Short mmCIF file of C-alpha atoms and ligand atoms in Angstrom, two decimals:
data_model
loop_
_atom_site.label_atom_id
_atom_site.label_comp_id
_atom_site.label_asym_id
_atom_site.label_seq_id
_atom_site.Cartn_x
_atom_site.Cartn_y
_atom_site.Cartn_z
CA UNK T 1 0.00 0.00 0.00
CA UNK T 2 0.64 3.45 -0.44
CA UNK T 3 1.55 5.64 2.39
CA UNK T 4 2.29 9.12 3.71
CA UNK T 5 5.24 9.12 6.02
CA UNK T 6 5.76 12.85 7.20
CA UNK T 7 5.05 13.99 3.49
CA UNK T 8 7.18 11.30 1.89
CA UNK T 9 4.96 8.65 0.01
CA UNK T 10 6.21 5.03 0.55
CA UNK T 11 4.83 2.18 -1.08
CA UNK T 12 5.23 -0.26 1.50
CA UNK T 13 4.00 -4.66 2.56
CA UNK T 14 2.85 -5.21 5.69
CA UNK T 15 5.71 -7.54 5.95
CA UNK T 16 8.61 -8.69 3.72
CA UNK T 17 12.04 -9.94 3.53
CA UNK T 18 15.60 -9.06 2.39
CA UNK T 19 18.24 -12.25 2.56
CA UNK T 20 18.00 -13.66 6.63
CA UNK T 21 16.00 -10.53 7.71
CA UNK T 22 12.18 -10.35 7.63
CA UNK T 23 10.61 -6.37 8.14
CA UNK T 24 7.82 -5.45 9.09
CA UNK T 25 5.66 -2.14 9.66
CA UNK T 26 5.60 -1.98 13.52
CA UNK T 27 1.91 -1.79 13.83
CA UNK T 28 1.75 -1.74 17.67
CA UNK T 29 2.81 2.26 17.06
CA UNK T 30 0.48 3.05 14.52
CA UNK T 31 -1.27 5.47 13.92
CA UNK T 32 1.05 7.50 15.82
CA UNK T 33 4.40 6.44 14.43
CA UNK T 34 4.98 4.96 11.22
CA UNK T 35 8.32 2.69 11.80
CA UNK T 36 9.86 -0.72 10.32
CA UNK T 37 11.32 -3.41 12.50
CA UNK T 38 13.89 -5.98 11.49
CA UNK T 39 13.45 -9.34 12.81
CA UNK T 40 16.90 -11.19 12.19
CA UNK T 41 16.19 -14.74 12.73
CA UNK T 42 12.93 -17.48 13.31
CA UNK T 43 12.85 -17.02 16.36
CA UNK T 44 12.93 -13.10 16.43
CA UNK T 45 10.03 -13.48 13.27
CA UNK T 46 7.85 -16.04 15.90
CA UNK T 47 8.19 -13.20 18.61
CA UNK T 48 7.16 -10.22 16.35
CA UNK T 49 3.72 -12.62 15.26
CA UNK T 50 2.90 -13.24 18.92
CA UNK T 51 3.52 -9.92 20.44
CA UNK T 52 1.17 -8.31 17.29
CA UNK T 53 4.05 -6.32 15.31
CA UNK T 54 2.13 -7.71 12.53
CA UNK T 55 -1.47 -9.03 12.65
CA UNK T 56 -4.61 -10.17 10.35
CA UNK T 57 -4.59 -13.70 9.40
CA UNK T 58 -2.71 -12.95 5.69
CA UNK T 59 0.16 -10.60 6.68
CA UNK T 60 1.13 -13.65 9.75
CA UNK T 61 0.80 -16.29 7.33
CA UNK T 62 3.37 -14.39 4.98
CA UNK T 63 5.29 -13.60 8.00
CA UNK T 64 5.35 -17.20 8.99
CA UNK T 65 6.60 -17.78 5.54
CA UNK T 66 9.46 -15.84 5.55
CA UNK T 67 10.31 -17.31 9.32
CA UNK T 68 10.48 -20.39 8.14
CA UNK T 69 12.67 -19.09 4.94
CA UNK T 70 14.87 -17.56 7.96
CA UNK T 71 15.17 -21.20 9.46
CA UNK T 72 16.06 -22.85 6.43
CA UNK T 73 18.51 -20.20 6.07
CA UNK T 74 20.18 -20.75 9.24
CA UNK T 75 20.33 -24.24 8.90
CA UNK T 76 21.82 -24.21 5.58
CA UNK T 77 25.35 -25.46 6.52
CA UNK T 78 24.01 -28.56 8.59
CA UNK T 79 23.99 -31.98 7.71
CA UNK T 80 20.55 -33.54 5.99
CA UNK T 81 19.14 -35.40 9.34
CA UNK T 82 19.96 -32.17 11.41
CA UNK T 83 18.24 -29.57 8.89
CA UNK T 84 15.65 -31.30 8.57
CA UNK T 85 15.25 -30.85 12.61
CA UNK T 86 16.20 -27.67 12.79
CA UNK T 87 13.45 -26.55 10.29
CA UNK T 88 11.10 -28.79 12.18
CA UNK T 89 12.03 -27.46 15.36
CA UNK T 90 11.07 -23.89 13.83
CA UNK T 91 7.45 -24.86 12.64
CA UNK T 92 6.87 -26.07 16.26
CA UNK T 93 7.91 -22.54 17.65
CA UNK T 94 6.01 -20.55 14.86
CA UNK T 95 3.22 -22.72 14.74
CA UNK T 96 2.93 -22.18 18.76
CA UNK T 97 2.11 -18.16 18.32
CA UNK T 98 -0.95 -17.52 17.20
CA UNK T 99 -3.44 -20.42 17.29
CA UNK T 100 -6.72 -19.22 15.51
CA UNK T 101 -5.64 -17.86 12.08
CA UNK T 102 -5.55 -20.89 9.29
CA UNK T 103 -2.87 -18.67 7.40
CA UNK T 104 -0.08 -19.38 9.74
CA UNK T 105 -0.48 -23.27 9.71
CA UNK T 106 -0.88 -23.60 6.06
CA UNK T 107 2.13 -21.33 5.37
CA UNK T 108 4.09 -23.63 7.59
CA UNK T 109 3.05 -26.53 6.33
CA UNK T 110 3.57 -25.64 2.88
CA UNK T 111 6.97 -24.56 3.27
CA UNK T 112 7.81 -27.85 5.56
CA UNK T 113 6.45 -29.50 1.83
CA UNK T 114 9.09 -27.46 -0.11
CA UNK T 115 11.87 -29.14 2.13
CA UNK T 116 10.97 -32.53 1.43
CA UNK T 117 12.55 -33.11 -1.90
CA UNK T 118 16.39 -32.55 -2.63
CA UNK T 119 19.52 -32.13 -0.74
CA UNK T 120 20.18 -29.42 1.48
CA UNK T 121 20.99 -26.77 -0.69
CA UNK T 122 18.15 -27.31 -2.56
CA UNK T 123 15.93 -27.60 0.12
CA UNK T 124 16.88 -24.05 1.50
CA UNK T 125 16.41 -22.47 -1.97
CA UNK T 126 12.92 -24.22 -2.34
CA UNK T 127 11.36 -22.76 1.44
CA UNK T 128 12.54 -19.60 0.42
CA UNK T 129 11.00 -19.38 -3.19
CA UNK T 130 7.70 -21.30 -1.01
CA UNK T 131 8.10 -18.42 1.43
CA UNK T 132 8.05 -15.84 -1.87
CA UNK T 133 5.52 -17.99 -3.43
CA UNK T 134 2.86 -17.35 -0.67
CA UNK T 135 3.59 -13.95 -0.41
CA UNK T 136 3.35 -13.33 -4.53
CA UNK T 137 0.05 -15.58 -4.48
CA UNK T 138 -1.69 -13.95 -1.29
CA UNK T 139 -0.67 -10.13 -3.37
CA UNK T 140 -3.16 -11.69 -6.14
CA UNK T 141 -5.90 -12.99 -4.27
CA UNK T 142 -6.15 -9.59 -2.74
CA UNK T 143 -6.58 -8.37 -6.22
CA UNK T 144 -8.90 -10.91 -7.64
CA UNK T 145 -10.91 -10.24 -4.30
CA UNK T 146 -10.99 -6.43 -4.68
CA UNK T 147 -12.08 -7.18 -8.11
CA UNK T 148 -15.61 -9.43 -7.27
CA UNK T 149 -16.32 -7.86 -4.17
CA UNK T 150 -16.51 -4.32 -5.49
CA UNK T 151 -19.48 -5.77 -7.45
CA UNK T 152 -21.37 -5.77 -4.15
CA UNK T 153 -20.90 -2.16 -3.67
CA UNK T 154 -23.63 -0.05 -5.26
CA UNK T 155 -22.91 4.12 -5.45
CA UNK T 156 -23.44 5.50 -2.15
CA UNK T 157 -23.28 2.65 -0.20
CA UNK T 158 -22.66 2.59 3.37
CA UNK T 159 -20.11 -0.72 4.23
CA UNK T 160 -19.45 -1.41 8.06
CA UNK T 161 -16.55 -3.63 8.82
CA UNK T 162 -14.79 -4.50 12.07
CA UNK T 163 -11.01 -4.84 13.09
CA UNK T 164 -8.55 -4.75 10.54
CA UNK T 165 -8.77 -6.56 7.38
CA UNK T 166 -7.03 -4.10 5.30
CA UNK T 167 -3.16 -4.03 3.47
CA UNK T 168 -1.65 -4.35 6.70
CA UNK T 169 -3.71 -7.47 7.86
CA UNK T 170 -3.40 -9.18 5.01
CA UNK T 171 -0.49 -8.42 2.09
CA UNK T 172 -1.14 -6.89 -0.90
CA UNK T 173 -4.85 -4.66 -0.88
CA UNK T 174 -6.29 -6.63 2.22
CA UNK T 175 -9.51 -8.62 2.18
CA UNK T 176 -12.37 -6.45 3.61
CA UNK T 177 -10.95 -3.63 2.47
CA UNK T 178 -9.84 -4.22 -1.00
CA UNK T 179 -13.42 -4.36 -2.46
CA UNK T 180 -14.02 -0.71 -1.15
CA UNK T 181 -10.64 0.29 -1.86
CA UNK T 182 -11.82 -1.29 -5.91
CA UNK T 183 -15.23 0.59 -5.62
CA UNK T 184 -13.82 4.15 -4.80
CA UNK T 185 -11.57 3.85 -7.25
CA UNK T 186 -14.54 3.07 -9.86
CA UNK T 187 -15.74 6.43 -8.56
CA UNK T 188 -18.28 5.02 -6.73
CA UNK T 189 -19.43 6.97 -4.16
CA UNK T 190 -18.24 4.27 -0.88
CA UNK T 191 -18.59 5.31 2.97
CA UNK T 192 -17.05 3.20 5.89
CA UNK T 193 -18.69 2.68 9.25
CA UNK T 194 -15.24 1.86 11.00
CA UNK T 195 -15.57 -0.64 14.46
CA UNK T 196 -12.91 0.75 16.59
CA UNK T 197 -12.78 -2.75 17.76
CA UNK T 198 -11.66 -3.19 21.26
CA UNK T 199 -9.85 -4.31 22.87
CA UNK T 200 -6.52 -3.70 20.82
CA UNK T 201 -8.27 -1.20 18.56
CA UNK T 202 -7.07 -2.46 15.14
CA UNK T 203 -10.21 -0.49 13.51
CA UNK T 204 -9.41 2.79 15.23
CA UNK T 205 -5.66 2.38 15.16
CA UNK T 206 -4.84 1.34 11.77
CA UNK T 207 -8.36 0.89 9.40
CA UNK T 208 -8.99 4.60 9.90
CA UNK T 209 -5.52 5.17 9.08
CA UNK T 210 -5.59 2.90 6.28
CA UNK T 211 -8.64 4.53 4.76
CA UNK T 212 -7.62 8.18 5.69
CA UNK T 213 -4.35 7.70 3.86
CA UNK T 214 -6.49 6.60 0.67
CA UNK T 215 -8.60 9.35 1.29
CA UNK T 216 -11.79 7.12 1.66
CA UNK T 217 -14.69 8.77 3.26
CA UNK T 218 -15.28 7.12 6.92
CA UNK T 219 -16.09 7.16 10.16
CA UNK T 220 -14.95 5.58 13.49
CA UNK T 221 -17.27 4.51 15.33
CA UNK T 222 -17.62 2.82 19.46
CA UNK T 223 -18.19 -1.31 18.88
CA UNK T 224 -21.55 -1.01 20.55
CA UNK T 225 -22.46 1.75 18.25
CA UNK T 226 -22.52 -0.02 15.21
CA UNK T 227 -26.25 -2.03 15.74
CA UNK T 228 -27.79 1.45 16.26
CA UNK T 229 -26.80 2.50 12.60
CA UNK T 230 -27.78 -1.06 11.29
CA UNK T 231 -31.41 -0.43 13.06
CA UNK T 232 -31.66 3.00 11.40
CA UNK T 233 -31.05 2.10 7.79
CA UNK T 234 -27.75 3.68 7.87
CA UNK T 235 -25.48 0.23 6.67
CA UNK T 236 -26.22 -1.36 3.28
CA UNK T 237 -23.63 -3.83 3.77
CA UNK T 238 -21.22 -5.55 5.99
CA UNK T 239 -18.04 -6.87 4.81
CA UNK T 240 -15.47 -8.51 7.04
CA UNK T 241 -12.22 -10.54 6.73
CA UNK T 242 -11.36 -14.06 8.01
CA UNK T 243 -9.29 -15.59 10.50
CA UNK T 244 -10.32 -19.51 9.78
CA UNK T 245 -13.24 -20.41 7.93
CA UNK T 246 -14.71 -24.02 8.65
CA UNK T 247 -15.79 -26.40 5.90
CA UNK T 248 -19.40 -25.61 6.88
CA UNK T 249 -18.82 -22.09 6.03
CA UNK T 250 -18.87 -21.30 10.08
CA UNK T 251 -16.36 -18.20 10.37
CA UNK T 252 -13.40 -17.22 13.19
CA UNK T 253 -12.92 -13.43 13.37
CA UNK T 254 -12.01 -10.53 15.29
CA UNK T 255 -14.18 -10.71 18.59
CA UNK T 256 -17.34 -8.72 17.81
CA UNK T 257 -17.78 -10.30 14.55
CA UNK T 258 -20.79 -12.55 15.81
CA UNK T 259 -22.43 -9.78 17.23
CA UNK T 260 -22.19 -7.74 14.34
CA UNK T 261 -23.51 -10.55 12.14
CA UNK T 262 -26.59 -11.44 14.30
CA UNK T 263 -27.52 -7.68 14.03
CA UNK T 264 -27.17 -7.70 10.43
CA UNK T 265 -29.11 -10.29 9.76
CA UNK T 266 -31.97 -9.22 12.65
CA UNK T 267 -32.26 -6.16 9.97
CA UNK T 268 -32.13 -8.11 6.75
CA UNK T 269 -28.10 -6.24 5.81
CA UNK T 270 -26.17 -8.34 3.74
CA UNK T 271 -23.04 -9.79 5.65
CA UNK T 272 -20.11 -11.24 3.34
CA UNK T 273 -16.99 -12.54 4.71
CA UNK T 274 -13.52 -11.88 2.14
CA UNK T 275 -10.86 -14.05 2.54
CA UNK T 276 -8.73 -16.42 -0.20
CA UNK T 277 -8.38 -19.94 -0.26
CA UNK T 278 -5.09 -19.83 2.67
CA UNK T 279 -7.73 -19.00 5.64
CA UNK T 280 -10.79 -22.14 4.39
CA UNK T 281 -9.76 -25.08 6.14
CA UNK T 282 -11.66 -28.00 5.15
CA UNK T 283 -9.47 -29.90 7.70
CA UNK T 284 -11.96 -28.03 10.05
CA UNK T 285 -15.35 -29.62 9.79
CA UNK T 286 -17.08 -26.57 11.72
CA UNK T 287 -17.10 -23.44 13.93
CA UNK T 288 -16.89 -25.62 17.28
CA UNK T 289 -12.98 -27.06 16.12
CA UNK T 290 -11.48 -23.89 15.89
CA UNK T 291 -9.23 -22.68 18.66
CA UNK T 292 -10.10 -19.77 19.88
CA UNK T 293 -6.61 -17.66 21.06
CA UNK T 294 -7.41 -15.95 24.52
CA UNK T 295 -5.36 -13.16 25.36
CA UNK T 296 -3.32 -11.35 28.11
CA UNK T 297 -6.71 -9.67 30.18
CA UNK T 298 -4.32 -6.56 30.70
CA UNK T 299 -5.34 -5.46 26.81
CA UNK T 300 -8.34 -5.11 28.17
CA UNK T 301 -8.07 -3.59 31.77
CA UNK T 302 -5.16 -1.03 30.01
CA UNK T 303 -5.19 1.02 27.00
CA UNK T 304 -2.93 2.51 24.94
CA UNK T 305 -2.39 5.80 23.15
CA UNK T 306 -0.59 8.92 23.56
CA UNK T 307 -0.40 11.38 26.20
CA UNK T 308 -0.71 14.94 26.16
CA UNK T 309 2.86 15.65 25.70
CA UNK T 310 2.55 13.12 22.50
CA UNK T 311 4.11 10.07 24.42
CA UNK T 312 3.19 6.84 24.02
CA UNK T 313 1.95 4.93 27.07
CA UNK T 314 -0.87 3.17 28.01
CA UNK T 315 -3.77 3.63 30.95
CA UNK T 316 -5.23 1.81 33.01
CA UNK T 317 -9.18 1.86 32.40
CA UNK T 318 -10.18 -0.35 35.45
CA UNK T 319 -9.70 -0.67 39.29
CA UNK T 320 -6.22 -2.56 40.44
CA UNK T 321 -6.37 -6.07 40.40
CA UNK T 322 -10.14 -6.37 38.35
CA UNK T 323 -10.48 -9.27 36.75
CA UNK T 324 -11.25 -9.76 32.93
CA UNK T 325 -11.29 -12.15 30.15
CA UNK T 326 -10.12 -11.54 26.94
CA UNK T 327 -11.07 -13.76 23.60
CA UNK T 328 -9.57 -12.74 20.70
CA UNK T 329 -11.97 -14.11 18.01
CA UNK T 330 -15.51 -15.41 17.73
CA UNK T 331 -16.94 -17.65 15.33
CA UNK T 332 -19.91 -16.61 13.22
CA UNK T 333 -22.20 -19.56 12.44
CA UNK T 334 -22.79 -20.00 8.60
CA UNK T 335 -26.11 -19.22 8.58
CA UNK T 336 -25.58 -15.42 9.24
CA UNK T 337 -23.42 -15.17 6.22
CA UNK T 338 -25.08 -13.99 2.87
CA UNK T 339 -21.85 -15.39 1.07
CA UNK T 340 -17.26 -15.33 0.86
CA UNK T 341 -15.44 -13.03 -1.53
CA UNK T 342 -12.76 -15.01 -2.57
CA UNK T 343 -9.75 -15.25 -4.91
CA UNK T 344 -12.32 -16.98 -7.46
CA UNK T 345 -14.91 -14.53 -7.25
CA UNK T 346 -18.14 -14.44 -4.66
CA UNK T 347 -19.48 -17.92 -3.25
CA UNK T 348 -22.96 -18.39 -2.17
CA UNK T 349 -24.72 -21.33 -0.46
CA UNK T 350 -24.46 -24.28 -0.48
CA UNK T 351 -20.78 -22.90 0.78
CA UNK T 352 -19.23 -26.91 1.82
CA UNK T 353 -19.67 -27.73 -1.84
CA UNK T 354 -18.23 -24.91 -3.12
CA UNK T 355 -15.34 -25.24 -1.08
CA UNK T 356 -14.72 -28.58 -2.16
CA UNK T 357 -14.88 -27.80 -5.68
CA UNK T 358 -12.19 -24.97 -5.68
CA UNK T 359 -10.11 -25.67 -2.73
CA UNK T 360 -10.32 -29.51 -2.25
CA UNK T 361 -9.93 -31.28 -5.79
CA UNK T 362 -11.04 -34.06 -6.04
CA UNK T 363 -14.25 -33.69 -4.61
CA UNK T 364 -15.63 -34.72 -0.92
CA UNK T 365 -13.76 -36.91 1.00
CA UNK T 366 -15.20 -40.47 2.03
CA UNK T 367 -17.58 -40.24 5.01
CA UNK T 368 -17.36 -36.54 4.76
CA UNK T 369 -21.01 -35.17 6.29
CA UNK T 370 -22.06 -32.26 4.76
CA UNK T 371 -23.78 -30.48 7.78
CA UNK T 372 -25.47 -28.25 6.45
CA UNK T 373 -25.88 -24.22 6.31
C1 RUB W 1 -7.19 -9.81 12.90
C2 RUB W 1 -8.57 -10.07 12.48
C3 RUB W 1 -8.88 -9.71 11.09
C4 RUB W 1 -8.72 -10.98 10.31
C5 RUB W 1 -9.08 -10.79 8.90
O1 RUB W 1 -6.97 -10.20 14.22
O2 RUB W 1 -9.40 -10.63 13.15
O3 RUB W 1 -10.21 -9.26 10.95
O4 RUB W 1 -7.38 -11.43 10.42
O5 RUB W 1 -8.18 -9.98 8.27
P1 RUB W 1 -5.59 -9.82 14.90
P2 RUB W 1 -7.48 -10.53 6.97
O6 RUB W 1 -5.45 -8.34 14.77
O7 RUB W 1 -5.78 -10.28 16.32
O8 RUB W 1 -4.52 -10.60 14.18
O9 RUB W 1 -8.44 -11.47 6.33
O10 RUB W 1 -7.32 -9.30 6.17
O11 RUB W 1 -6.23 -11.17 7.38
#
C-alpha cells in the first residue's frame, strides 16, 4: 500500500524480507508512528507474530513464511538429518504463536512440503521461493478479491466492517478492504462505518488510518455503536475478513464479529466474509474445532495511546487487580453469512460444496457429512 510518512509517500508490505531478515511495519505504534522493525532470525520473526508487530490472518501467514525461509537459512550449513530438525524445530515454535488464524499453519506446512525433496541446498532455496511464493500468491488474491467484491458495492453505499482486514492485515490490498478500496476507485461513491474494535483497537488504530491515507470517506465509530446505525437504515452492507473459515462455512474473526452478524441479519443487511483460499480449512469440519486464542486480560483492563505531551503509554481503564477475560476471536455460524469473496470470485450457499470444488480437488472426502448451512 501506499503511504504518507511525514510527506514522503512510501509504497510499503505489511511484511517482507531481504536475505535472513524479515521487516515489518511496527503496527503496535500506529497510527502515531509509522516505523519498520527488522526481525533477524525465526525465532525473532515467531516473537514479532505473537507480540502483534504484525497481525490479520494474511500478513502472519506471509510472516510465517518468511520465518520459516529464515530457518532454512540458518540451517543451511548442517547436515541432511539435522536440517531437517532444525526446520522442524522452527514450525513447532512458529506454529505455537498464534493459534486461531488458518494462514499461519498452512504457510508452515507448505513450506515444511518445499523441504521434502532434494539435498540441502536445494531444500533451503525451495522454502525460500515457497516463502516468496505465498507472499506473490496472497498479493493476487487480494486483487482478484478487490475485483468481485466491489461488485457488491452499489454508489453511495454505506459498508461497516470491524477490526482490521485491510493491506496491513493481510499483504497486498487486504480482504475487507480491498473491495471498497476497488469501488472508490470506480468512482463510486463508498462510505465506511469503522468498528474501533476493542480491545486492541485495530479499527481505530490502523483501518482509519488505512482509509484516511487513501482518502476514503469514513467514520470511526464505538463497537456497541454499530447495531444502532444497522437499526436506522444507515449500513447497506457488511463486509469482514477471516481468521479460519470451517468447511461448513462457520467463520473465526475478530471478537465482535458474531455480534455484528446477528444484528445484520436481525435487519435483513447483507453480511459477506472476504478471505482467499489460505484461511478455508476443510481440515476443520465446523465453527466448534477452531481454537479460539485468549489473550493477556491486561489489553483489556489497560489502554494505549498517547499522552498529552505526545508520548506513548498506556492507561489503566479499570480498578487494580479487576479481573477480565479476553477472547480474541468469535466464530460466526454459517447461517448469518449472505456469502465469501474469494480469490475466485463471490461464493454463495451451499458454501461446503463450493469449497470442495475450488479448494479440495477431487471432490468430498469419504464419510465426509455435509452439515449443512
Ligand atoms: C485480525 C482479524 C482480522 C482478520 C481478517 O486479528 O481478526 O479481521 O485477520 O483480516 P488480529 P485478513 O489483529 O488479532 O490478528 O483477512 O485481512 O487477514
Amino acid at each position: 500500500m501506499k503511504v504518507n510518512v511525514d510527506g514522503e509517500e512510501m509504497d510499503v508490505l505489511a511484511v517482507w524480507r531481504e536475505g535472513g531478515v524479515v521487516k515489518m511495519v511496527d503496527q503496535r505504534k500506529l497510527p502515531h508512528s509509522f516505523e519498520i522493525i527488522d526481525l533477524s532470525d525465526h525465532r525473532e520473526t515467531a516473537w514479532a507474530i505473537k507480540v502483534m508487530v504484525t497481525r490479520g490472518a494474511g500478513s502472519i501467514g506471509c510472516a510465517a513464511g518468511f520465518g520459516m525461509a529464515q530457518a532454512a537459512l540458518e540451517a543451511a550449513d548442517l547436515p541432511e538429518e539435522e536440517f531437517t530438525a532444525y526446520l522442524n524445530d522452527a514450525a513447532g515454535t512458529i506454529r505455537k504463536t498464534r493459534p486461531t488464524a488458518a494462514n499461519l499453519f498452512k504457510a508452515v506446512d507448505r513450506c515444511l512440503k518445499a523441504a521434502d525433496w532434494g539435498k540441502v541446498p536445494v531444500k533451503v532455496e525451495n522454502v525460500v521461493k515457497e516463502a516468496e511464493l505465498i507472499l506473490k500468491d496472497d498479493i493476487k488474491a487480494t486483487e482478484e478479491i478487490a475485483k468481485a467484491g466491489a461488485k457488491l458495492i452499489k454508489d453511495g453505499f454505506k459498508v461497516l466492517t470491524h477490526c482490521n482486514a485491510g493491506a496491513l492485515a493481510y499483504i497486498g490490498l487486504g480482504t475487507a478492504l480491498a473491495p471498497i478500496r476497488r469501488a472508490h476507485s470506480e468512482g463510486k461513491n463508498v462510505f465506511v462505518w469503522v468498528d474501533e474494535t476493542r480491545p486492541r483497537g485495530q479499527g481505530a488504530r490502523i483501518t482509519a488510518w488505512e482509509l484516511e491515507q487513501e482518502g476514503i470517506p469514513y467514520a470511526l465509530i464505538a463497537d456497541n455503536a454499530a447495531g444502532y446505525y444497522m437499526q436506522r437504515g444507515e449500513v447497506d452492507l457488511v463486509i469482514v475478513g477471516a481468521d479460519r473459515i470451517a468447511a461448513n462455512g462457520d467463520t473465526a474473526n475478530k471478537i465482535g464479529t458474531y455480534e455484528k452478524a446477528v444484528v445484520a441479519f436481525e435487519n435483513k443487511i447483507p453480511f459477506w466474509v472476504a478471505a482467499p483460499g489460505m484461511t478455508i480449512d476443510l481440515q476443520t469440519e465446523s465453527g466448534d474445532d477452531i481454537e479460539i486464542e485468549e489473550r493477556d486480560p491486561e489489553e483489556v483492563t489497560r489502554m494505549w495511546g498517547l499522552n498529552d505531551e505526545g508520548e506513548a503509554t498506556t492507561i489503566s481503564v479499570a480498578a487494580e487487580g479487576t479481573s477480565a477475560r479476553n477472547p480474541a476471536f468469535d466464530v460466526t455460524p454459517a447461517k448469518f453469512i449472505d456469502g465469501f469473496i474469494t480469490e475466485h470470485g463471490l461464493i454463495e450457499r451451499p458454501f461446503t460444496e463450493a469449497f470442495y470444488w475450488l479448494y479440495g480437488q477431487p471432490g468430498l472426502p469419504p464419510g465426509f457429512k455435509y452439515a449443512g448451512t
